[in-house]
Tab-separated table of C-alpha atoms in Angstrom:
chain	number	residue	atom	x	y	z
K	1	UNK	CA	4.550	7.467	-11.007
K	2	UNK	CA	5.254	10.689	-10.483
K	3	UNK	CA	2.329	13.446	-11.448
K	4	UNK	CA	0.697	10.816	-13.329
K	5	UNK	CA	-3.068	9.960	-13.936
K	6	UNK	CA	-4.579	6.573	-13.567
K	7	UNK	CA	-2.159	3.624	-12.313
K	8	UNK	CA	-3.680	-0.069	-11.582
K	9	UNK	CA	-1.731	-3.246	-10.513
K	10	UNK	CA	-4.141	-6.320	-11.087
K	11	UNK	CA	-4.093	-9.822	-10.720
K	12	UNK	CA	0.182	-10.026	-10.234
K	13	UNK	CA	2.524	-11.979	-7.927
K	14	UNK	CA	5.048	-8.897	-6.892
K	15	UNK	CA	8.321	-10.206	-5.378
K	16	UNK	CA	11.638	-9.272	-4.439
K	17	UNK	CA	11.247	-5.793	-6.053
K	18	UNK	CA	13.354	-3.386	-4.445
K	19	UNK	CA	14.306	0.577	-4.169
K	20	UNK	CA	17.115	1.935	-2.079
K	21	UNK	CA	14.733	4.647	-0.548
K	22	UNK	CA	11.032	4.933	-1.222
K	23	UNK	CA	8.534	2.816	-3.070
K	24	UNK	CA	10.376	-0.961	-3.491
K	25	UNK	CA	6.982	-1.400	-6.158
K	26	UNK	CA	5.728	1.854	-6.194
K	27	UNK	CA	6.468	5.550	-5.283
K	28	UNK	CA	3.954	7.564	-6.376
K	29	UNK	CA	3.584	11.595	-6.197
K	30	UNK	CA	0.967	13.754	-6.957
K	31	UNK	CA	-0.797	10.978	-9.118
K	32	UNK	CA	-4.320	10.715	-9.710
K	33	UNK	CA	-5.081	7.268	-8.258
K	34	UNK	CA	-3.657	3.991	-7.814
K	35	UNK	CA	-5.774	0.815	-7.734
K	36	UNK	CA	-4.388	-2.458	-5.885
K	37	UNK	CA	-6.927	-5.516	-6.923
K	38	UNK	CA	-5.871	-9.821	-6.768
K	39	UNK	CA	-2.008	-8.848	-5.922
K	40	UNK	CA	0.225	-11.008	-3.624
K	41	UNK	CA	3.466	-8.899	-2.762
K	42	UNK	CA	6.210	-10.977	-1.082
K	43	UNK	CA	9.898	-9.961	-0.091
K	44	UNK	CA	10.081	-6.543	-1.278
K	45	UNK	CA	12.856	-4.217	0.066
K	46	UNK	CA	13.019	-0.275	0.651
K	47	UNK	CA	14.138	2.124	2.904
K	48	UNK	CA	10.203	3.097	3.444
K	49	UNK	CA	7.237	1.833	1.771
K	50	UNK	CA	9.009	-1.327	0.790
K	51	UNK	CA	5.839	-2.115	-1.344
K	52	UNK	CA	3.916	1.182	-1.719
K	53	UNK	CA	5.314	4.841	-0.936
K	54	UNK	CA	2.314	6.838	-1.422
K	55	UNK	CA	2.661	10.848	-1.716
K	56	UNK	CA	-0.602	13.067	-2.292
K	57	UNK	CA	-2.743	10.660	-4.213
K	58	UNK	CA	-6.210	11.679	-4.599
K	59	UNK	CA	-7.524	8.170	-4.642
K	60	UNK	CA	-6.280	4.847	-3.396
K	61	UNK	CA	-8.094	1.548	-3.049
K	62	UNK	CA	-6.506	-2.101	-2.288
K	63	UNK	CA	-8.757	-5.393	-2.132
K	64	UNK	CA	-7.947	-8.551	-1.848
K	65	UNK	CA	-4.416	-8.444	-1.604
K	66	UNK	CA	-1.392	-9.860	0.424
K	67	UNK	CA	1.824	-8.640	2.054
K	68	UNK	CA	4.008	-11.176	3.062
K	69	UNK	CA	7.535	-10.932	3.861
K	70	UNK	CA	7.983	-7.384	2.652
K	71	UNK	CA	10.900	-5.354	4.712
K	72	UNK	CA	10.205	-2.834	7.342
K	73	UNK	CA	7.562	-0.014	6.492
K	74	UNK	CA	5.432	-2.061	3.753
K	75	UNK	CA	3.055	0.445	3.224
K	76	UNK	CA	4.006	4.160	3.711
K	77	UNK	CA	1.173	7.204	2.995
K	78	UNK	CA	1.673	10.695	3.225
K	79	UNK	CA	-1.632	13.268	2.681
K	80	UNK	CA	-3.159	9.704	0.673
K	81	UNK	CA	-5.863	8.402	2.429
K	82	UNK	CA	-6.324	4.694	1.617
K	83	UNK	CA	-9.822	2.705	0.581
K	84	UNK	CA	-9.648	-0.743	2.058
K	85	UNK	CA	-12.262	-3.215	0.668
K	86	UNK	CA	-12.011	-5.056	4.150
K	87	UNK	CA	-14.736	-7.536	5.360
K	88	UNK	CA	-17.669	-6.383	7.519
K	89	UNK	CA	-16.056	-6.037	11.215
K	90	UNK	CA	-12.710	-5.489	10.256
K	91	UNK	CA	-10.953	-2.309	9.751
K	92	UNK	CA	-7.536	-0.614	8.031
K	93	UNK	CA	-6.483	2.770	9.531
K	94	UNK	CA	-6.823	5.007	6.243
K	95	UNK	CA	-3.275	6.570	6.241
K	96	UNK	CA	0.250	6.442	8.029
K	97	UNK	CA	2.835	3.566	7.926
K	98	UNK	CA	1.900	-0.516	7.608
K	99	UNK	CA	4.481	-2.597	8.738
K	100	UNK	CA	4.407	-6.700	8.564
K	101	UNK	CA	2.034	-9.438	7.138
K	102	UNK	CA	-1.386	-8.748	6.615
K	103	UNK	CA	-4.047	-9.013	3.950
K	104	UNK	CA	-7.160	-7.195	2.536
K	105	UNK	CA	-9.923	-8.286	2.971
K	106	UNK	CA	-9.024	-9.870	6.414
K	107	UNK	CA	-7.760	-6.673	7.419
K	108	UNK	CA	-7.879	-6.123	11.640
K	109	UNK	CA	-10.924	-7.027	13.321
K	110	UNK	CA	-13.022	-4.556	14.956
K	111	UNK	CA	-12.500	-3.823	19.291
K	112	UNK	CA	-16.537	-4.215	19.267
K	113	UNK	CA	-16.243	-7.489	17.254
């Protein structure tokens, strides 16, 4: 989505998408917002951001999702801070580069616990 408004990806199983540079589901630029709810993305493929390649998004929120198998850089964010709906004591740095298997709402767990 590139300069676009509002863009949502709900309740999906996401797999083996793929992009030979940026964004193997989704490269978006200069878009409004993108909402992530009930998605499981497995064995996507890109050069960076092999599920999301995220450039200047005002507002970006992902709950209860999955990432699971995905190649290299899963998640890549440039000036688009991300909302994390992660448990209580657990934690998502809000931008920069994801790599592996994780989920939201599990997210990391807190130093402190």
């Amino acid at each position: 989505a590139f300069f676009g408004g509002a863009v949502s990806i709900i309740g999906s199983n996401v797999t083996s998408c793929s992009a030979r540079y940026n964004g193997g589901v989704n490269y978006a630029w200069d878009s409004e917002s993108l909402s992530v709810a009930g998605v499981d993305f497995i064995d996507n493929r890109a050069s960076s951001g092999s599920v999301l390649y995220l450039y200047n998004i005002e507002r970006t929120s992902i709950s209860d999702a999955s990432l699971t198998g995905n190649d290299g850089v899963t998640i890549q964010t440039l000036w688009s801070p991300i909302d994390w709906n992660c448990r209580l004591g657990r934690w998502m740095p809000a931008e920069g580069s994801f790599f592996g298997n994780f989920s939201v709402p599990k997210c990391y767990l807190c130093p402190a616990g």
